[in-house]
mmCIF file of C-alpha atoms in Angstrom:
data_model
loop_
_atom_site.group_PDB
_atom_site.id
_atom_site.type_symbol
_atom_site.label_atom_id
_atom_site.label_comp_id
_atom_site.label_asym_id
_atom_site.label_seq_id
_atom_site.Cartn_x
_atom_site.Cartn_y
_atom_site.Cartn_z
ATOM 1 C CA UNK A 2 43.592 -44.669 73.101
ATOM 2 C CA UNK A 3 43.530 -46.821 72.829
ATOM 3 C CA UNK A 4 47.086 -47.042 74.249
ATOM 4 C CA UNK A 5 47.175 -44.944 76.489
ATOM 5 C CA UNK A 6 45.231 -46.102 79.046
ATOM 6 C CA UNK A 7 46.764 -49.429 78.768
ATOM 7 C CA UNK A 8 48.978 -50.732 81.010
ATOM 8 C CA UNK A 9 49.824 -53.757 79.431
ATOM 9 C CA UNK A 10 51.079 -52.038 76.675
ATOM 10 C CA UNK A 11 53.155 -49.206 78.641
ATOM 11 C CA UNK A 12 55.706 -52.258 78.560
ATOM 12 C CA UNK A 13 56.610 -52.047 74.844
ATOM 13 C CA UNK A 14 59.374 -50.508 73.481
ATOM 14 C CA UNK A 15 59.601 -47.338 71.249
ATOM 15 C CA UNK A 16 62.169 -48.154 68.342
ATOM 16 C CA UNK A 17 64.518 -44.783 68.407
ATOM 17 C CA UNK A 18 63.836 -42.399 65.311
ATOM 18 C CA UNK A 19 66.005 -40.809 63.816
ATOM 19 C CA UNK A 20 65.256 -36.426 62.368
ATOM 20 C CA UNK A 21 66.746 -33.364 61.358
ATOM 21 C CA UNK A 22 64.898 -31.593 64.005
ATOM 22 C CA UNK A 23 63.719 -31.473 68.072
ATOM 23 C CA UNK A 24 59.513 -32.240 67.819
ATOM 24 C CA UNK A 25 57.844 -29.744 68.513
ATOM 25 C CA UNK A 26 55.349 -29.454 71.424
ATOM 26 C CA UNK A 27 51.936 -26.580 72.688
ATOM 27 C CA UNK A 28 50.874 -27.605 75.875
ATOM 28 C CA UNK A 29 47.577 -26.218 75.926
ATOM 29 C CA UNK A 30 46.742 -25.875 80.689
ATOM 30 C CA UNK A 31 45.112 -23.361 82.576
ATOM 31 C CA UNK A 32 47.053 -24.612 85.072
ATOM 32 C CA UNK A 33 50.922 -22.432 85.533
ATOM 33 C CA UNK A 34 51.719 -25.236 87.412
ATOM 34 C CA UNK A 35 50.850 -28.458 84.674
ATOM 35 C CA UNK A 36 52.189 -26.466 81.850
ATOM 36 C CA UNK A 37 56.043 -25.841 84.736
ATOM 37 C CA UNK A 38 55.804 -29.977 85.239
ATOM 38 C CA UNK A 39 54.846 -31.003 81.245
ATOM 39 C CA UNK A 40 57.644 -28.711 80.242
ATOM 40 C CA UNK A 41 60.317 -29.532 82.895
ATOM 41 C CA UNK A 42 59.287 -33.820 81.878
ATOM 42 C CA UNK A 43 59.964 -33.027 77.832
ATOM 43 C CA UNK A 44 62.119 -30.407 77.183
ATOM 44 C CA UNK A 45 64.581 -33.651 79.691
ATOM 45 C CA UNK A 46 64.848 -35.578 76.942
ATOM 46 C CA UNK A 47 66.673 -33.098 73.521
ATOM 47 C CA UNK A 48 63.793 -34.420 71.296
ATOM 48 C CA UNK A 49 61.309 -32.378 71.525
ATOM 49 C CA UNK A 50 60.972 -28.854 71.896
ATOM 50 C CA UNK A 51 58.533 -26.216 73.947
ATOM 51 C CA UNK A 52 56.465 -24.056 70.871
ATOM 52 C CA UNK A 53 54.346 -22.852 72.636
ATOM 53 C CA UNK A 54 51.802 -22.609 75.485
ATOM 54 C CA UNK A 55 48.523 -21.654 76.006
ATOM 55 C CA UNK A 56 45.934 -21.544 78.962
ATOM 56 C CA UNK A 57 43.221 -21.582 76.942
ATOM 57 C CA UNK A 58 41.735 -23.613 73.706
ATOM 58 C CA UNK A 59 41.306 -20.156 72.329
ATOM 59 C CA UNK A 60 44.624 -19.164 72.922
ATOM 60 C CA UNK A 61 45.664 -22.257 71.587
ATOM 61 C CA UNK A 62 44.341 -22.047 68.262
ATOM 62 C CA UNK A 63 45.027 -17.888 68.221
ATOM 63 C CA UNK A 64 48.792 -19.785 69.172
ATOM 64 C CA UNK A 65 48.460 -21.454 65.539
ATOM 65 C CA UNK A 66 48.263 -19.000 63.363
ATOM 66 C CA UNK A 67 50.855 -18.187 63.897
ATOM 67 C CA UNK A 68 53.498 -20.951 64.984
ATOM 68 C CA UNK A 69 53.761 -24.841 64.187
ATOM 69 C CA UNK A 70 53.820 -28.102 65.929
ATOM 70 C CA UNK A 71 53.127 -31.734 65.765
ATOM 71 C CA UNK A 72 51.688 -32.707 68.684
ATOM 72 C CA UNK A 73 49.359 -30.364 71.657
ATOM 73 C CA UNK A 74 48.896 -31.643 75.384
ATOM 74 C CA UNK A 75 45.378 -30.221 76.132
ATOM 75 C CA UNK A 76 43.647 -30.443 79.045
ATOM 76 C CA UNK A 77 39.690 -31.081 78.902
ATOM 77 C CA UNK A 78 39.142 -29.075 81.929
ATOM 78 C CA UNK A 79 39.730 -25.279 81.322
ATOM 79 C CA UNK A 80 37.536 -22.584 81.500
ATOM 80 C CA UNK A 81 35.255 -20.813 78.139
ATOM 81 C CA UNK A 82 34.946 -23.506 75.119
ATOM 82 C CA UNK A 83 37.281 -26.080 77.192
ATOM 83 C CA UNK A 84 38.545 -28.609 75.918
ATOM 84 C CA UNK A 85 36.531 -31.241 74.593
ATOM 85 C CA UNK A 86 34.637 -29.137 72.237
ATOM 86 C CA UNK A 87 37.549 -27.437 70.946
ATOM 87 C CA UNK A 88 39.116 -30.337 69.199
ATOM 88 C CA UNK A 89 37.277 -29.980 66.118
ATOM 89 C CA UNK A 90 38.567 -26.786 65.471
ATOM 90 C CA UNK A 91 42.232 -26.702 67.282
ATOM 91 C CA UNK A 92 42.871 -30.153 65.158
ATOM 92 C CA UNK A 93 40.868 -27.746 62.110
ATOM 93 C CA UNK A 94 44.537 -24.602 62.634
ATOM 94 C CA UNK A 95 46.552 -27.373 64.351
ATOM 95 C CA UNK A 96 48.110 -28.128 59.947
ATOM 96 C CA UNK A 97 48.561 -32.137 60.347
ATOM 97 C CA UNK A 98 49.234 -32.299 64.310
ATOM 98 C CA UNK A 99 48.486 -34.114 67.013
ATOM 99 C CA UNK A 100 46.284 -33.898 69.934
ATOM 100 C CA UNK A 101 47.111 -35.711 72.801
ATOM 101 C CA UNK A 102 44.858 -35.625 75.861
ATOM 102 C CA UNK A 103 46.282 -34.933 78.654
ATOM 103 C CA UNK A 104 44.055 -34.652 82.390
ATOM 104 C CA UNK A 105 42.981 -35.554 85.271
ATOM 105 C CA UNK A 106 39.744 -37.047 83.907
ATOM 106 C CA UNK A 107 41.233 -39.485 81.662
ATOM 107 C CA UNK A 108 41.205 -41.441 84.298
ATOM 108 C CA UNK A 109 37.811 -41.364 85.898
ATOM 109 C CA UNK A 110 36.038 -39.667 83.703
ATOM 110 C CA UNK A 111 35.653 -42.193 80.875
ATOM 111 C CA UNK A 112 33.004 -39.865 78.724
ATOM 112 C CA UNK A 113 34.724 -37.230 77.750
ATOM 113 C CA UNK A 114 37.838 -38.493 76.876
ATOM 114 C CA UNK A 115 36.431 -41.216 74.792
ATOM 115 C CA UNK A 116 34.810 -38.827 73.460
ATOM 116 C CA UNK A 117 37.664 -36.925 72.242
ATOM 117 C CA UNK A 118 38.928 -39.788 71.099
ATOM 118 C CA UNK A 119 35.755 -40.158 68.941
ATOM 119 C CA UNK A 120 36.931 -36.379 67.727
ATOM 120 C CA UNK A 121 39.735 -37.056 66.611
ATOM 121 C CA UNK A 122 42.618 -36.496 69.361
ATOM 122 C CA UNK A 123 45.744 -39.657 69.151
ATOM 123 C CA UNK A 124 46.000 -40.238 72.478
ATOM 124 C CA UNK A 125 45.442 -39.317 76.652
ATOM 125 C CA UNK A 126 47.228 -39.744 79.267
ATOM 126 C CA UNK A 127 45.874 -39.399 83.367
ATOM 127 C CA UNK A 128 48.036 -36.399 84.990
ATOM 128 C CA UNK A 129 50.757 -37.176 86.981
ATOM 129 C CA UNK A 130 49.799 -37.132 90.590
ATOM 130 C CA UNK A 131 46.551 -39.538 89.444
ATOM 131 C CA UNK A 132 48.747 -42.387 91.667
ATOM 132 C CA UNK A 133 48.967 -44.424 87.908
ATOM 133 C CA UNK A 134 52.418 -45.756 85.410
ATOM 134 C CA UNK A 135 53.918 -46.572 89.533
ATOM 135 C CA UNK A 136 56.228 -43.543 89.045
ATOM 136 C CA UNK A 137 56.937 -43.847 85.223
ATOM 137 C CA UNK A 138 54.459 -40.864 83.974
ATOM 138 C CA UNK A 139 57.068 -39.159 82.824
ATOM 139 C CA UNK A 140 58.727 -42.359 81.263
ATOM 140 C CA UNK A 141 55.220 -43.195 79.014
ATOM 141 C CA UNK A 142 54.899 -39.431 78.310
ATOM 142 C CA UNK A 143 57.892 -38.713 75.838
ATOM 143 C CA UNK A 144 57.065 -42.129 74.854
ATOM 144 C CA UNK A 145 53.871 -41.988 73.480
ATOM 145 C CA UNK A 146 54.814 -38.228 72.262
ATOM 146 C CA UNK A 147 58.274 -39.965 70.199
ATOM 147 C CA UNK A 148 55.176 -42.806 68.713
ATOM 148 C CA UNK A 149 53.131 -39.656 67.143
ATOM 149 C CA UNK A 150 56.932 -38.307 66.073
ATOM 150 C CA UNK A 151 55.781 -35.151 63.289
ATOM 151 C CA UNK A 152 53.157 -33.761 62.376
ATOM 152 C CA UNK A 153 51.810 -35.275 58.858
ATOM 153 C CA UNK A 154 52.887 -31.957 56.694
ATOM 154 C CA UNK A 155 56.121 -31.372 58.706
ATOM 155 C CA UNK A 156 58.171 -34.327 58.351
ATOM 156 C CA UNK A 157 61.626 -32.772 57.898
ATOM 157 C CA UNK A 158 62.056 -32.993 53.829
ATOM 158 C CA UNK A 159 65.439 -34.789 53.625
ATOM 159 C CA UNK A 160 63.602 -38.173 55.010
ATOM 160 C CA UNK A 161 61.266 -39.682 53.291
ATOM 161 C CA UNK A 162 57.597 -40.890 54.332
ATOM 162 C CA UNK A 163 57.990 -44.926 56.038
ATOM 163 C CA UNK A 164 55.462 -45.697 53.473
ATOM 164 C CA UNK A 165 57.194 -44.316 50.536
ATOM 165 C CA UNK A 166 60.081 -46.998 52.405
ATOM 166 C CA UNK A 167 57.904 -49.987 52.875
ATOM 167 C CA UNK A 168 58.231 -52.686 50.019
ATOM 168 C CA UNK A 169 56.141 -55.861 50.569
ATOM 169 C CA UNK A 170 54.032 -57.291 47.593
ATOM 170 C CA UNK A 171 50.148 -56.790 47.907
ATOM 171 C CA UNK A 172 48.120 -60.524 48.925
ATOM 172 C CA UNK A 173 45.323 -61.494 46.782
ATOM 173 C CA UNK A 174 42.420 -61.258 49.110
ATOM 174 C CA UNK A 175 40.569 -64.878 49.579
ATOM 175 C CA UNK A 176 37.092 -65.331 46.633
ATOM 176 C CA UNK A 177 35.440 -67.550 50.569
ATOM 177 C CA UNK A 178 33.292 -64.941 50.728
ATOM 178 C CA UNK A 179 32.685 -63.272 53.952
ATOM 179 C CA UNK A 180 31.788 -65.141 57.001
ATOM 180 C CA UNK A 181 32.586 -62.761 59.777
ATOM 181 C CA UNK A 182 34.573 -59.642 60.591
ATOM 182 C CA UNK A 183 36.903 -59.329 63.514
ATOM 183 C CA UNK A 184 38.413 -55.509 63.688
ATOM 184 C CA UNK A 185 42.891 -54.432 65.574
ATOM 185 C CA UNK A 186 43.144 -51.443 66.653
ATOM 186 C CA UNK A 187 44.760 -49.106 69.475
ATOM 187 C CA UNK A 188 46.600 -45.721 69.897
ATOM 188 C CA UNK A 189 43.444 -43.623 67.754
ATOM 189 C CA UNK A 190 41.507 -46.256 66.937
ATOM 190 C CA UNK A 191 38.848 -45.332 68.649
ATOM 191 C CA UNK A 192 38.472 -41.796 65.201
ATOM 192 C CA UNK A 193 39.130 -44.698 63.000
ATOM 193 C CA UNK A 194 36.709 -46.812 64.359
ATOM 194 C CA UNK A 195 34.331 -44.545 63.797
ATOM 195 C CA UNK A 196 35.508 -43.159 59.855
ATOM 196 C CA UNK A 197 35.200 -47.518 59.181
ATOM 197 C CA UNK A 198 31.613 -47.634 60.625
ATOM 198 C CA UNK A 199 30.437 -44.542 59.463
ATOM 199 C CA UNK A 200 31.175 -45.964 55.474
ATOM 200 C CA UNK A 201 30.472 -49.669 56.415
ATOM 201 C CA UNK A 202 26.477 -50.477 54.722
ATOM 202 C CA UNK A 203 24.608 -50.600 58.515
ATOM 203 C CA UNK A 204 23.495 -54.733 57.362
ATOM 204 C CA UNK A 205 26.288 -56.946 56.331
ATOM 205 C CA UNK A 206 24.424 -59.422 57.678
ATOM 206 C CA UNK A 207 27.836 -60.646 58.951
ATOM 207 C CA UNK A 208 29.384 -60.962 62.743
ATOM 208 C CA UNK A 209 31.929 -58.810 63.719
ATOM 209 C CA UNK A 210 34.199 -57.868 66.878
ATOM 210 C CA UNK A 211 35.955 -55.787 67.652
ATOM 211 C CA UNK A 212 39.965 -55.313 69.670
ATOM 212 C CA UNK A 213 40.302 -51.786 70.921
ATOM 213 C CA UNK A 214 43.013 -51.584 73.459
ATOM 214 C CA UNK A 215 41.205 -49.757 76.476
ATOM 215 C CA UNK A 216 41.311 -50.114 79.621
ATOM 216 C CA UNK A 217 37.939 -52.155 81.658
ATOM 217 C CA UNK A 218 36.995 -48.395 83.273
ATOM 218 C CA UNK A 219 35.867 -47.098 79.900
ATOM 219 C CA UNK A 220 34.827 -50.076 78.174
ATOM 220 C CA UNK A 221 31.262 -49.112 77.910
ATOM 221 C CA UNK A 222 31.123 -45.488 76.598
ATOM 222 C CA UNK A 223 32.901 -46.633 74.359
ATOM 223 C CA UNK A 224 30.321 -49.572 72.910
ATOM 224 C CA UNK A 225 27.543 -47.088 72.899
ATOM 225 C CA UNK A 226 29.915 -44.568 71.385
ATOM 226 C CA UNK A 227 30.524 -47.029 68.765
ATOM 227 C CA UNK A 228 26.930 -47.864 68.441
ATOM 228 C CA UNK A 229 25.997 -44.537 67.730
ATOM 229 C CA UNK A 230 29.080 -45.077 64.903
ATOM 230 C CA UNK A 231 27.746 -48.001 63.651
ATOM 231 C CA UNK A 232 24.123 -48.425 63.637
ATOM 232 C CA UNK A 233 24.190 -51.230 65.157
ATOM 233 C CA UNK A 234 23.622 -53.461 68.572
ATOM 234 C CA UNK A 235 27.581 -53.756 69.494
ATOM 235 C CA UNK A 236 28.176 -55.527 73.394
ATOM 236 C CA UNK A 237 30.875 -55.639 75.636
ATOM 237 C CA UNK A 238 31.913 -59.773 75.489
ATOM 238 C CA UNK A 239 30.393 -62.296 77.314
ATOM 239 C CA UNK A 240 31.347 -65.439 77.868
ATOM 240 C CA UNK A 241 29.677 -67.107 75.170
ATOM 241 C CA UNK A 242 28.041 -64.130 73.482
ATOM 242 C CA UNK A 243 26.403 -65.902 70.101
ATOM 243 C CA UNK A 244 27.936 -64.952 67.890
ATOM 244 C CA UNK A 245 24.592 -62.677 65.758
ATOM 245 C CA UNK A 246 24.450 -60.874 62.073
ATOM 246 C CA UNK A 247 25.698 -57.211 62.604
ATOM 247 C CA UNK A 248 26.146 -57.542 66.017
ATOM 248 C CA UNK A 249 28.896 -55.490 67.168
ATOM 249 C CA UNK A 250 30.879 -57.393 70.313
ATOM 250 C CA UNK A 251 34.527 -55.236 72.148
ATOM 251 C CA UNK A 252 37.079 -57.283 73.156
ATOM 252 C CA UNK A 253 37.075 -56.044 77.586
ATOM 253 C CA UNK A 254 39.819 -54.851 78.741
ATOM 254 C CA UNK A 255 40.872 -57.005 80.661
ATOM 255 C CA UNK A 256 40.632 -59.870 78.535
ATOM 256 C CA UNK A 257 40.745 -61.503 75.086
ATOM 257 C CA UNK A 258 38.065 -61.866 72.569
ATOM 258 C CA UNK A 259 37.921 -65.137 71.341
ATOM 259 C CA UNK A 260 35.140 -66.957 69.310
ATOM 260 C CA UNK A 261 34.816 -70.882 69.593
ATOM 261 C CA UNK A 262 32.155 -73.605 68.615
ATOM 262 C CA UNK A 263 29.018 -73.623 71.144
ATOM 263 C CA UNK A 264 25.663 -75.871 70.830
ATOM 264 C CA UNK A 265 23.945 -74.140 69.015
ATOM 265 C CA UNK A 266 27.163 -72.442 66.766
ATOM 266 C CA UNK A 267 30.274 -70.078 67.425
ATOM 267 C CA UNK A 268 30.117 -68.143 70.865
ATOM 268 C CA UNK A 269 32.367 -65.802 72.885
ATOM 269 C CA UNK A 270 34.984 -67.176 74.643
ATOM 270 C CA UNK A 271 37.606 -64.596 76.627
ATOM 271 C CA UNK A 272 40.918 -65.445 77.705
ATOM 272 C CA UNK A 273 42.832 -63.422 79.718
ATOM 273 C CA UNK A 274 46.415 -65.609 79.269
ATOM 274 C CA UNK A 275 49.559 -63.032 78.234
ATOM 275 C CA UNK A 276 50.009 -62.719 74.756
ATOM 276 C CA UNK A 277 52.779 -62.709 72.921
ATOM 277 C CA UNK A 278 52.457 -58.591 71.813
ATOM 278 C CA UNK A 279 51.933 -58.496 75.989
ATOM 279 C CA UNK A 280 49.012 -56.488 75.291
ATOM 280 C CA UNK A 281 45.497 -57.106 77.036
ATOM 281 C CA UNK A 282 43.461 -57.339 74.741
ATOM 282 C CA UNK A 283 45.055 -58.679 72.919
ATOM 283 C CA UNK A 284 44.322 -58.284 68.892
ATOM 284 C CA UNK A 285 46.537 -61.882 67.937
ATOM 285 C CA UNK A 286 44.468 -64.325 70.234
ATOM 286 C CA UNK A 287 41.338 -62.499 67.867
ATOM 287 C CA UNK A 288 42.848 -62.975 64.646
ATOM 288 C CA UNK A 289 44.295 -66.644 65.865
ATOM 289 C CA UNK A 290 40.290 -67.716 66.959
ATOM 290 C CA UNK A 291 38.538 -66.096 63.666
ATOM 291 C CA UNK A 292 40.852 -68.077 62.137
ATOM 292 C CA UNK A 293 41.053 -71.860 63.369
ATOM 293 C CA UNK A 294 37.113 -71.215 63.171
ATOM 294 C CA UNK A 295 36.243 -69.872 60.040
ATOM 295 C CA UNK A 296 39.559 -70.375 58.489
ATOM 296 C CA UNK A 297 39.528 -68.104 54.210
ATOM 297 C CA UNK A 298 36.222 -66.695 55.587
ATOM 298 C CA UNK A 299 37.658 -64.767 57.957
ATOM 299 C CA UNK A 300 38.720 -61.588 57.267
ATOM 300 C CA UNK A 301 40.542 -59.072 59.457
ATOM 301 C CA UNK A 302 41.559 -54.954 59.747
ATOM 302 C CA UNK A 303 44.528 -54.426 61.482
ATOM 303 C CA UNK A 304 44.146 -50.335 61.612
ATOM 304 C CA UNK A 305 46.354 -47.542 63.625
ATOM 305 C CA UNK A 306 47.983 -48.395 67.049
ATOM 306 C CA UNK A 307 51.362 -48.801 68.312
ATOM 307 C CA UNK A 308 54.141 -51.841 68.437
ATOM 308 C CA UNK A 309 52.718 -55.147 66.607
ATOM 309 C CA UNK A 310 50.788 -56.321 68.258
ATOM 310 C CA UNK A 311 48.142 -58.151 65.535
ATOM 311 C CA UNK A 312 50.938 -59.599 63.139
ATOM 312 C CA UNK A 313 51.364 -63.132 64.454
ATOM 313 C CA UNK A 314 47.881 -63.758 64.793
ATOM 314 C CA UNK A 315 46.837 -62.531 61.257
ATOM 315 C CA UNK A 316 49.807 -64.246 59.951
ATOM 316 C CA UNK A 317 47.969 -67.181 61.429
ATOM 317 C CA UNK A 318 44.244 -66.034 59.619
ATOM 318 C CA UNK A 319 46.147 -65.434 56.001
ATOM 319 C CA UNK A 320 47.812 -68.889 56.079
ATOM 320 C CA UNK A 321 43.500 -70.312 56.815
ATOM 321 C CA UNK A 322 43.196 -68.161 53.497
ATOM 322 C CA UNK A 323 42.301 -65.208 55.109
ATOM 323 C CA UNK A 324 42.385 -62.042 53.963
ATOM 324 C CA UNK A 325 43.679 -59.245 56.147
ATOM 325 C CA UNK A 326 43.408 -55.055 55.530
ATOM 326 C CA UNK A 327 45.253 -52.691 56.614
ATOM 327 C CA UNK A 328 44.738 -49.332 57.416
ATOM 328 C CA UNK A 329 47.958 -46.884 55.302
ATOM 329 C CA UNK A 330 50.132 -44.840 56.603
ATOM 330 C CA UNK A 331 48.723 -41.405 55.560
ATOM 331 C CA UNK A 332 45.273 -41.679 57.677
ATOM 332 C CA UNK A 333 47.392 -43.352 61.218
ATOM 333 C CA UNK A 334 47.716 -41.566 63.668
ATOM 334 C CA UNK A 335 51.033 -44.950 64.358
ATOM 335 C CA UNK A 336 51.310 -46.464 61.595
ATOM 336 C CA UNK A 337 52.320 -49.634 63.226
ATOM 337 C CA UNK A 338 50.234 -52.171 64.294
ATOM 338 C CA UNK A 339 49.392 -51.733 60.552
ATOM 339 C CA UNK A 340 53.237 -51.060 59.158
ATOM 340 C CA UNK A 341 54.596 -54.711 61.091
ATOM 341 C CA UNK A 342 50.987 -56.359 58.812
ATOM 342 C CA UNK A 343 52.374 -54.800 55.639
ATOM 343 C CA UNK A 344 56.421 -55.797 56.423
ATOM 344 C CA UNK A 345 55.572 -58.877 57.597
ATOM 345 C CA UNK A 346 53.361 -59.145 53.414
ATOM 346 C CA UNK A 347 50.217 -60.047 54.886
ATOM 347 C CA UNK A 348 48.198 -57.110 53.555
ATOM 348 C CA UNK A 349 45.372 -57.262 50.569
ATOM 349 C CA UNK A 350 44.654 -53.678 51.197
ATOM 350 C CA UNK A 351 46.347 -50.323 52.111
ATOM 351 C CA UNK A 352 43.456 -47.942 52.793
ATOM 352 C CA UNK A 353 42.056 -44.921 54.784
ATOM 353 C CA UNK A 354 39.639 -47.217 57.703
ATOM 354 C CA UNK A 355 36.410 -45.621 54.687
ATOM 355 C CA UNK A 356 37.965 -47.180 52.104
ATOM 356 C CA UNK A 357 38.880 -50.398 54.189
ATOM 357 C CA UNK A 358 34.485 -50.621 54.900
ATOM 358 C CA UNK A 359 33.714 -50.215 51.555
ATOM 359 C CA UNK A 360 36.159 -53.819 49.907
ATOM 360 C CA UNK A 361 35.010 -54.651 53.405
ATOM 361 C CA UNK A 362 31.277 -54.551 52.565
ATOM 362 C CA UNK A 363 32.698 -55.418 48.301
ATOM 363 C CA UNK A 364 33.602 -59.303 49.391
ATOM 364 C CA UNK A 365 30.805 -59.736 52.410
ATOM 365 C CA UNK A 366 28.112 -59.504 48.819
ATOM 366 C CA UNK A 367 30.556 -61.861 46.970
ATOM 367 C CA UNK A 368 32.023 -59.798 44.839
ATOM 368 C CA UNK A 369 35.205 -59.572 43.375
ATOM 369 C CA UNK A 370 38.477 -57.454 45.204
ATOM 370 C CA UNK A 371 38.738 -54.457 43.209
#
């Protein structure tokens, strides 16, 4: 969501990807008009085909017994069980397909949308006509669908997974005890963050910073839900906020989260200048400020997301002696940000979120990188 709900990220280009078959989609919406409008938009691009449509989540689950798709466009407001409560069952029957929320509540219903992303939806967009994207909804939708690409277990046989052709060595992790953890994520990040924090020990004794691409209205809901998963105090950043052990501080939707020296120790600084990636908030400024203050005792984690946000800041962190870990391709909704870390030779580990959490926990306790 990350990516879907932050207009600054809409400007990031998605490189064309060539495959032997079209990307197969299912549209699930109780409105025949909405199904028709979405179908016309999608079929205007030859990269896609509509493999199935359904009017309820129950019908979609039934259809998935007979048809395989790569992405399911799901409305949240439908009769029956509805879209939100049905996400786990849809994913269980989807054979690796992604779920993209396309719903009017993606504009105003932060609670429902963030909950959907936490349950495993990869992305979310408000329906056309809600005034977002300055009339570019079709362009944005196509871009997001191409970024999600193929279902994990339905890649064309002739096309090797991206990770198989990225040949970059892993770095050694810093021998210093980790004193601060900074985590960045975008598309699919809420689900990945939940997995990461559910595995991270409840008490690790260091401050934790999080930059997740989300707009301002979603931040309080996101902080509350992440706090439940993390089982620790989780706050949206404010200027001058103290960095305390086991406190999670989240970048607000309208500023970069940075750290500076205060009179009694490190504190939050919010910066609203343009970032290299074009994202607001951006992972790069967070990593850069952390590297300047914590050096070799800083650790960064880059989770699922489109684009290259974080790679410049990660380079600064590594140059200062710190460590950067990234999510692996198989567990990512979009392997863009983590891939850029690996390709730049900055990663000391490529793992699913739960294993990344265990690696960080081992370093906080002073253990060796294993």
